[in-house]
Tab-separated table of C-alpha atoms in Angstrom:
chain	number	residue	atom	x	y	z
A	1	MET	CA	0.007	-0.042	0.020
A	2	SER	CA	1.566	3.640	-0.885
A	3	CYS	CA	0.989	6.777	0.905
A	4	SER	CA	-1.701	8.493	-1.047
A	5	SER	CA	-1.743	12.057	0.291
A	6	LEU	CA	-0.824	14.119	3.513
A	7	GLU	CA	-3.852	12.725	5.107
A	8	ALA	CA	-1.840	9.658	5.795
A	9	LEU	CA	0.748	11.481	7.393
A	10	THR	CA	-1.209	13.700	9.557
A	11	ARG	CA	-2.871	10.681	11.115
A	12	CYS	CA	0.675	9.895	12.694
A	13	SER	CA	0.962	10.720	16.194
A	14	VAL	CA	4.744	10.234	16.827
A	15	ALA	CA	7.863	10.832	14.457
A	16	VAL	CA	11.076	9.025	14.970
A	17	ASP	CA	14.413	10.382	13.434
A	18	LEU	CA	16.753	7.468	13.699
A	19	GLY	CA	20.139	9.026	13.286
A	20	ALA	CA	23.469	7.429	13.642
A	21	ALA	CA	24.428	9.971	16.168
A	22	ARG	CA	21.317	10.757	18.030
A	23	THR	CA	17.672	9.660	18.178
A	24	ARG	CA	14.982	12.178	18.125
A	25	VAL	CA	11.455	11.719	18.927
A	26	TYR	CA	8.316	14.166	18.291
A	27	ALA	CA	5.037	13.450	20.025
A	28	LYS	CA	2.258	15.503	18.339
A	29	GLY	CA	0.906	17.661	21.284
A	30	SER	CA	3.983	17.333	23.367
A	31	GLY	CA	7.105	18.502	21.129
A	32	LEU	CA	10.797	17.021	21.102
A	33	ILE	CA	10.298	14.160	23.842
A	34	VAL	CA	13.527	12.577	23.248
A	35	ASP	CA	16.922	13.819	21.926
A	36	GLN	CA	19.500	11.258	22.948
A	37	PRO	CA	22.778	9.851	21.453
A	38	SER	CA	21.859	6.205	19.512
A	39	VAL	CA	24.259	4.424	21.708
A	40	VAL	CA	23.425	0.788	23.796
A	41	ALA	CA	25.691	-0.417	26.330
A	42	VAL	CA	25.108	-4.301	27.060
A	43	ASN	CA	26.426	-6.669	29.195
A	44	THR	CA	27.841	-9.353	26.762
A	45	SER	CA	27.791	-12.102	29.487
A	46	SER	CA	23.991	-12.006	30.510
A	47	GLY	CA	22.852	-9.843	27.426
A	48	ALA	CA	21.133	-7.134	30.160
A	49	LEU	CA	21.029	-3.475	28.836
A	50	ILE	CA	22.857	-1.552	31.026
A	51	ALA	CA	22.641	2.184	29.737
A	52	VAL	CA	21.487	4.041	26.735
A	53	GLY	CA	21.674	7.374	25.121
A	54	ASP	CA	24.152	9.895	27.152
A	55	ALA	CA	25.146	7.585	30.079
A	56	ALA	CA	26.293	4.668	27.093
A	57	GLU	CA	27.939	7.457	25.165
A	58	ARG	CA	29.961	8.124	28.266
A	59	MET	CA	30.992	4.347	28.600
A	60	ASP	CA	32.346	4.151	25.330
A	61	GLY	CA	36.068	3.372	25.185
A	62	ARG	CA	35.950	3.381	29.078
A	63	THR	CA	34.307	-0.094	29.698
A	64	PRO	CA	35.801	-3.794	30.826
A	65	GLN	CA	35.728	-6.479	28.450
A	66	HIS	CA	32.231	-7.882	29.332
A	67	ILE	CA	30.503	-4.555	28.642
A	68	ARG	CA	30.039	-3.504	24.982
A	69	VAL	CA	29.071	-0.100	23.534
A	70	VAL	CA	26.891	-0.600	20.757
A	71	ARG	CA	25.745	1.851	17.805
A	72	PRO	CA	22.823	0.042	16.231
A	73	VAL	CA	22.153	2.943	13.562
A	74	THR	CA	24.656	3.400	10.690
A	75	GLY	CA	24.281	6.274	7.985
A	76	GLY	CA	20.641	6.720	9.023
A	77	THR	CA	19.946	3.035	8.567
A	78	VAL	CA	19.205	0.422	11.268
A	79	ARG	CA	21.895	-2.526	11.496
A	80	ASP	CA	21.099	-3.914	14.560
A	81	ILE	CA	17.415	-4.602	15.135
A	82	ASP	CA	17.106	-6.078	18.283
A	83	MET	CA	19.424	-3.189	19.942
A	84	ALA	CA	17.801	-0.702	18.228
A	85	ARG	CA	14.140	-1.710	19.518
A	86	ARG	CA	15.501	-1.635	22.877
A	87	MET	CA	17.044	1.456	22.735
A	88	VAL	CA	14.050	3.150	21.447
A	89	ARG	CA	11.857	1.225	23.962
A	90	SER	CA	14.149	2.463	26.632
A	91	LEU	CA	14.452	5.981	25.524
A	92	VAL	CA	10.658	6.704	25.045
A	93	GLY	CA	8.902	4.355	27.035
A	94	GLU	CA	8.973	6.567	30.482
A	95	ARG	CA	8.499	9.750	28.208
A	96	LEU	CA	5.088	8.492	26.501
A	97	ARG	CA	3.696	7.354	29.704
A	98	ARG	CA	3.436	11.199	30.336
A	99	VAL	CA	1.439	11.640	27.205
A	100	LYS	CA	-2.275	11.437	28.289
A	101	ARG	CA	-3.574	10.011	24.895
A	102	ARG	CA	-4.736	6.317	24.127
A	103	ARG	CA	-2.569	4.429	21.415
A	104	VAL	CA	-0.122	7.348	20.956
A	105	MET	CA	2.273	5.158	19.549
A	106	SER	CA	-0.173	3.323	17.099
A	107	HIS	CA	0.677	5.334	13.801
A	108	ALA	CA	4.672	6.388	13.613
A	109	LEU	CA	6.316	8.311	11.215
A	110	ALA	CA	10.232	8.009	10.577
A	111	THR	CA	12.878	8.988	8.119
A	112	VAL	CA	14.977	6.697	5.707
A	113	PRO	CA	18.119	7.650	3.341
A	114	HIS	CA	16.926	8.473	0.187
A	115	ASP	CA	18.783	5.470	-1.457
A	116	ALA	CA	17.591	2.773	1.213
A	117	ASP	CA	16.851	-0.483	-0.253
A	118	PRO	CA	13.883	-2.418	0.779
A	119	LEU	CA	15.897	-4.170	3.399
A	120	ALA	CA	16.649	-0.962	5.180
A	121	CYS	CA	13.047	0.387	5.029
A	122	ARG	CA	11.820	-2.788	6.412
A	123	ALA	CA	14.533	-2.679	9.552
A	124	ALA	CA	13.277	0.989	10.066
A	125	VAL	CA	9.463	-0.443	10.247
A	126	GLU	CA	10.464	-3.461	12.350
A	127	THR	CA	12.351	-1.646	14.747
A	128	LEU	CA	9.028	0.901	15.254
A	129	THR	CA	6.451	-2.078	15.306
A	130	GLY	CA	8.501	-3.937	17.611
A	131	VAL	CA	7.865	-0.895	20.039
A	132	GLY	CA	4.168	-0.755	19.957
A	133	ALA	CA	3.601	0.750	16.468
A	134	ARG	CA	0.777	-0.818	14.315
A	135	ARG	CA	1.906	1.305	11.199
A	136	VAL	CA	4.668	3.172	10.111
A	137	GLU	CA	4.796	5.782	7.154
A	138	LEU	CA	8.433	6.409	5.737
A	139	VAL	CA	9.788	9.766	4.499
A	140	GLU	CA	13.099	10.376	2.792
A	141	ALA	CA	15.328	12.504	4.981
A	142	PRO	CA	16.195	14.954	2.129
A	143	ILE	CA	12.641	15.779	1.873
A	144	ALA	CA	12.223	16.019	5.711
A	145	ALA	CA	15.124	18.188	6.150
A	146	ALA	CA	14.136	20.401	3.423
A	147	ILE	CA	10.742	20.979	4.966
A	148	GLY	CA	12.435	21.577	8.331
A	149	ALA	CA	14.649	24.051	7.033
A	150	GLY	CA	11.896	26.082	5.516
A	151	LEU	CA	12.795	25.456	1.443
A	152	PRO	CA	9.753	25.538	-0.568
A	153	VAL	CA	9.710	21.789	-1.445
A	154	ALA	CA	5.780	22.168	-2.865
A	155	GLN	CA	6.768	24.675	-5.540
A	156	PRO	CA	8.222	24.193	-9.098
A	157	GLU	CA	11.274	25.884	-7.862
A	158	ALA	CA	14.613	23.827	-7.132
A	159	ALA	CA	16.034	23.892	-3.595
A	160	MET	CA	19.200	21.714	-2.854
A	161	VAL	CA	19.738	20.354	0.814
A	162	LEU	CA	22.603	18.455	2.180
A	163	VAL	CA	21.874	16.196	5.050
A	164	CYS	CA	25.110	16.197	6.701
A	165	GLY	CA	24.996	13.218	9.078
A	166	THR	CA	27.479	11.315	11.295
A	167	THR	CA	28.765	9.047	8.712
A	168	THR	CA	27.581	10.011	5.308
A	169	THR	CA	25.991	13.051	3.666
A	170	GLN	CA	22.975	13.055	1.385
A	171	VAL	CA	23.014	15.784	-1.342
A	172	ALA	CA	19.438	16.235	-2.941
A	173	VAL	CA	17.689	18.632	-5.143
A	174	VAL	CA	14.147	18.796	-4.475
A	175	SER	CA	11.251	20.164	-6.708
A	176	VAL	CA	7.254	19.789	-6.460
A	177	GLY	CA	7.739	17.674	-3.342
A	178	ALA	CA	9.854	15.154	-4.901
A	179	ILE	CA	13.727	14.275	-5.256
A	180	VAL	CA	14.984	15.338	-8.638
A	181	ALA	CA	18.350	14.261	-8.326
A	182	ALA	CA	20.588	13.011	-5.321
A	183	GLY	CA	23.493	11.243	-4.102
A	184	THR	CA	25.365	10.048	-0.985
A	185	VAL	CA	28.867	10.363	0.014
A	186	GLY	CA	30.979	9.151	2.755
A	187	LEU	CA	31.569	12.449	4.590
A	188	GLY	CA	30.473	13.213	8.006
A	189	GLY	CA	31.432	14.092	11.492
A	190	ASP	CA	32.844	10.871	12.354
A	191	THR	CA	34.732	10.599	8.694
A	192	ILE	CA	36.542	13.957	9.553
A	193	HIS	CA	37.350	12.933	13.014
A	194	HIS	CA	38.789	9.458	11.668
A	195	ALA	CA	40.743	11.154	9.093
A	196	VAL	CA	42.464	13.634	11.284
A	197	VAL	CA	43.307	10.505	14.024
A	198	GLN	CA	44.692	8.487	11.264
A	199	TYR	CA	46.988	11.379	9.780
A	200	LEU	CA	48.181	11.884	13.077
A	201	ARG	CA	48.994	8.560	13.895
A	202	ASN	CA	50.965	8.043	10.551
A	203	ARG	CA	52.538	11.319	10.390
A	204	HIS	CA	53.340	11.718	14.283
A	205	GLU	CA	52.969	8.280	15.532
A	206	LEU	CA	50.514	9.841	17.858
A	207	LEU	CA	46.981	8.045	19.202
A	208	LEU	CA	44.584	10.934	20.175
A	209	PRO	CA	41.905	10.574	22.522
A	210	SER	CA	38.537	11.497	21.496
A	211	GLN	CA	38.566	14.841	23.391
A	212	GLU	CA	41.698	16.026	21.688
A	213	VAL	CA	40.329	15.940	18.344
A	214	ARG	CA	38.018	18.638	19.159
A	215	PRO	CA	40.432	21.711	19.178
A	216	LEU	CA	41.822	20.703	15.723
A	217	HIS	CA	38.421	21.170	14.229
A	218	LEU	CA	39.512	24.837	14.646
A	219	ALA	CA	41.863	24.483	11.817
A	220	LEU	CA	39.273	23.653	9.431
A	221	LEU	CA	38.244	27.299	9.357
A	222	GLY	CA	39.184	28.533	5.858
A	223	SER	CA	41.030	26.474	3.366
A	224	GLY	CA	44.625	26.951	1.989
A	225	GLY	CA	45.076	30.574	3.258
A	226	VAL	CA	41.576	31.910	1.518
A	227	GLY	CA	39.255	33.658	2.967
A	228	ASN	CA	38.592	35.605	6.070
A	229	GLY	CA	37.844	32.730	8.575
A	230	VAL	CA	41.210	31.128	8.257
A	231	TYR	CA	42.758	29.661	11.771
A	232	THR	CA	46.403	29.981	11.522
A	233	GLY	CA	47.417	29.583	15.156
A	234	LEU	CA	49.468	26.283	16.159
A	235	ILE	CA	47.928	23.702	18.051
A	236	ASP	CA	49.338	21.354	20.892
A	237	VAL	CA	47.510	18.256	21.298
A	238	GLN	CA	48.266	15.566	23.583
A	239	GLY	CA	47.975	11.849	22.975
A	240	ARG	CA	49.688	8.367	23.457
A	241	ASP	CA	53.088	7.825	21.632
A	242	VAL	CA	52.518	4.564	19.248
A	243	VAL	CA	55.927	3.238	20.016
A	244	THR	CA	56.834	3.943	23.834
A	245	GLY	CA	52.884	4.029	25.071
A	246	LEU	CA	53.888	7.171	27.043
A	247	ALA	CA	51.990	10.657	26.751
A	248	ARG	CA	53.602	12.980	24.578
A	249	THR	CA	52.545	16.336	23.327
A	250	VAL	CA	52.785	17.239	19.458
A	251	THR	CA	52.398	20.934	18.012
A	252	ILE	CA	50.286	20.734	14.748
A	253	ASP	CA	50.179	23.184	11.771
A	254	PRO	CA	46.537	23.982	10.981
A	255	GLU	CA	47.369	23.289	7.125
A	256	GLU	CA	48.173	19.803	7.982
A	257	VAL	CA	44.781	19.298	9.385
A	258	ARG	CA	43.218	20.676	6.053
A	259	SER	CA	45.378	18.507	4.030
A	260	ALA	CA	44.154	15.536	5.922
A	261	ILE	CA	40.585	16.110	5.179
A	262	GLN	CA	40.836	17.054	1.605
A	263	THR	CA	40.300	13.559	0.029
A	264	PRO	CA	36.922	13.363	1.871
A	265	LEU	CA	35.684	16.888	1.101
A	266	THR	CA	36.771	16.288	-2.541
A	267	GLY	CA	34.310	13.544	-2.420
A	268	LEU	CA	31.575	15.770	-1.324
A	269	LEU	CA	32.563	18.262	-4.085
A	270	ASP	CA	32.302	15.601	-6.870
A	271	THR	CA	28.958	14.364	-5.665
A	272	ILE	CA	27.449	17.903	-5.805
A	273	ARG	CA	28.694	18.311	-9.256
A	274	ALA	CA	27.276	14.946	-10.285
A	275	VAL	CA	23.545	15.914	-8.598
A	276	LEU	CA	23.571	19.039	-10.589
A	277	HIS	CA	24.730	17.541	-13.600
A	278	ARG	CA	21.696	15.316	-13.651
A	279	CYS	CA	19.401	18.421	-13.106
A	280	PRO	CA	17.152	19.915	-15.878
A	281	PRO	CA	18.731	23.335	-16.758
A	282	ASP	CA	16.041	25.301	-15.556
A	283	LEU	CA	16.472	24.080	-11.790
A	284	VAL	CA	20.093	24.289	-11.786
A	285	ALA	CA	19.383	28.146	-12.817
A	286	ASP	CA	17.241	28.326	-9.544
A	287	LEU	CA	19.917	27.091	-7.424
A	288	ALA	CA	22.513	29.603	-8.891
A	289	ASP	CA	20.391	32.307	-7.117
A	290	ARG	CA	19.177	30.413	-4.002
A	291	GLY	CA	22.497	28.319	-3.429
A	292	MET	CA	22.219	25.187	-1.051
A	293	VAL	CA	21.250	24.695	2.712
A	294	LEU	CA	23.084	22.629	5.241
A	295	THR	CA	20.992	20.534	7.698
A	296	GLY	CA	22.296	17.928	9.664
A	297	GLY	CA	24.322	17.699	13.014
A	298	SER	CA	27.511	17.855	10.972
A	299	ALA	CA	26.387	20.913	9.179
A	300	VAL	CA	27.933	23.036	11.995
A	301	LEU	CA	31.467	21.748	11.485
A	302	PRO	CA	33.847	24.757	11.386
A	303	GLY	CA	34.765	25.746	7.797
A	304	LEU	CA	32.455	23.478	6.138
A	305	ALA	CA	30.425	26.258	4.441
A	306	ASP	CA	33.035	28.110	3.946
A	307	GLN	CA	34.898	25.581	1.557
A	308	LEU	CA	31.806	24.588	-0.045
A	309	ARG	CA	30.958	27.996	-0.931
A	310	GLU	CA	34.692	28.739	-2.175
A	311	HIS	CA	34.757	25.579	-4.143
A	312	THR	CA	31.249	25.704	-5.924
A	313	GLY	CA	30.885	29.143	-6.295
A	314	MET	CA	27.183	28.932	-4.998
A	315	GLY	CA	25.686	30.231	-1.904
A	316	VAL	CA	25.671	28.051	1.231
A	317	GLN	CA	23.140	28.770	4.006
A	318	LEU	CA	23.404	26.962	7.341
A	319	ALA	CA	19.622	26.078	8.508
A	320	GLN	CA	18.186	27.481	11.745
A	321	GLU	CA	18.894	24.456	14.151
A	322	PRO	CA	20.465	22.317	11.555
A	323	GLU	CA	20.372	19.168	13.920
A	324	LEU	CA	16.897	18.995	14.353
A	325	SER	CA	15.916	20.021	10.637
A	326	SER	CA	14.794	16.450	9.849
A	327	VAL	CA	12.378	15.730	13.017
A	328	ASN	CA	10.789	19.299	12.415
A	329	GLY	CA	10.172	18.369	8.892
A	330	LEU	CA	8.478	15.482	10.011
A	331	ALA	CA	6.619	17.389	12.501
A	332	ALA	CA	5.338	19.608	10.003
A	333	LEU	CA	4.066	17.043	7.921
A	334	MET	CA	2.189	15.572	10.714
A	335	ALA	CA	0.449	18.995	11.262
A	336	GLY	CA	-0.343	18.721	7.584
A	337	ARG	CA	1.915	21.528	6.244
A	338	LEU	CA	4.902	21.672	3.843
A	339	ALA	CA	6.583	24.303	6.193
A	340	PRO	CA	7.547	24.383	9.578
A	341	ASP	CA	6.081	27.454	10.650
A	342	PRO	CA	3.140	29.020	8.691
A	343	ALA	CA	1.922	32.374	9.531
A	344	GLY	CA	-1.374	32.225	10.742
A	345	ASP	CA	-4.271	31.589	8.742
A	346	ALA	CA	-2.223	32.530	5.412
A	347	GLY	CA	0.106	29.702	6.208
A	348	ALA	CA	-2.710	27.368	6.664
A	349	GLU	CA	-4.443	28.316	3.330
A	350	GLU	CA	-0.848	27.776	1.850
A	351	ALA	CA	-0.795	24.381	3.607
A	352	GLY	CA	-4.086	23.739	1.975
A	353	THR	CA	-3.375	24.586	-1.524
A	354	ALA	CA	-0.193	22.308	-1.268
A	355	ARG	CA	-1.966	19.484	-0.106
A	356	ASP	CA	-4.533	19.909	-2.941
A	357	ALA	CA	-1.656	20.039	-5.407
A	358	LEU	CA	-0.081	16.943	-4.232
A	359	SER	CA	-3.343	14.868	-4.146
A	360	GLY	CA	-3.303	11.273	-5.896
A	361	HIS	CA	0.153	9.574	-5.599
A	362	HIS	CA	2.123	11.490	-2.764
A	363	PRO	CA	5.771	11.884	-3.730
A	364	LEU	CA	6.841	12.311	-0.041
A	365	ALA	CA	7.096	9.055	0.569
A	366	GLY	CA	9.723	8.731	-2.340
A	367	ASP	CA	7.574	6.278	-4.452
A	368	ARG	CA	8.459	3.781	-1.775
A	369	GLU	CA	6.173	1.214	-0.562
A	370	VAL	CA	4.769	2.333	3.255
A	371	ILE	CA	4.899	-0.843	5.175
A	372	GLY	CA	2.352	-1.436	8.070
A	373	ALA	CA	2.927	-3.514	10.850
A	374	PRO	CA	3.187	-7.299	10.675
A	375	GLU	CA	-0.197	-9.436	10.871
A	376	GLY	CA	-1.574	-9.740	14.415
A	377	GLY	CA	0.749	-6.717	15.804
A	378	THR	CA	3.462	-7.214	18.263
A	379	ALA	CA	3.501	-9.232	21.216
A	380	ALA	CA	2.704	-7.700	24.875
A	381	ALA	CA	6.502	-8.064	25.946
A	382	GLU	CA	7.594	-6.205	23.057
A	383	ALA	CA	5.378	-3.123	23.041
A	384	VAL	CA	6.116	-0.059	24.754
A	385	PRO	CA	3.907	0.373	27.869
A	386	VAL	CA	1.468	3.220	27.081
A	387	PRO	CA	-1.785	4.185	29.344
A	388	GLY	CA	-4.635	2.927	27.775
A	389	GLN	CA	-2.888	0.722	25.202
A	390	GLU	CA	-4.003	-2.859	25.426
A	391	ALA	CA	-1.127	-5.611	25.626
A	392	GLY	CA	-1.036	-7.683	22.503
């Protein structure tokens, strides 16, 4: 069964953005009720869940052998359904108990990457049905992020959005409520982190702890001495010597850090060019005036907007609250509008016009089948305990 209109999305009461870095849950009428890291700590001997979210993230790299820190979501795709279910159940269970509405989790809305295959879509659906959802609607992440960023997705105008995630960046051009051209590249906050760590290991024989990589992000301001935001000061970082195992401090030139990330950055620029090449000339002309909008948690990486502006010659804007763009877009869809904050009656009238224009087969589902819960629903032991919701 396919999503035929915005009405199917307005029936949803909970929106879930399962990201590789953070899981965000929005409940209609209650706002954002969950914004926690997508991390689970589990006892490998007993299988017991020890911690989730912030508490589990603080354990990463600091646990004994019998405790494993798991990240069940990679690149916006659920890789470990069982752990993802346990994580979501633990994060939202207590908070949903405070929502005084019957069957609040029965109809859920979730994001998937634009290039997600049927197995990835099924994994997202089974994760949510395993915690009590009876039906799950899927929306492609670039569409949700574009709506959350306030772009005119329902209009016959081009809008380019970059969803900068932890491990991947999705580049998409949106027009008339659908994706015209899109591409994915393996560039994100973790990619930059690992590139810097690997460079210092190879060049200076130094292993860096996670907290020491943060100051190096300042070195990403500017590029090659071009621009007003170039950071030129030397940076002292402390880590462990690869050979001796002792603590050692190394002074790093910012130009070294910029050269270390040049390879993944080049991949992003190539993807942007490929996406533009597949767009009709009229849409490319629109983008020449409007530029691109950065969304996602890694969009705030220092110097990213400056380097994109420098190498593409296009305008680059950072969305307001870029890390919340996707979940805000889902919230707007649940409210039946294609912009996050319509202005009173005029906004409601515009939303109604957009809904009429998008009647028939609805492009927001990305021409993808929207899958409901398995026949018979879920077992009582697997469902999130919500007031008024009967088990089984």
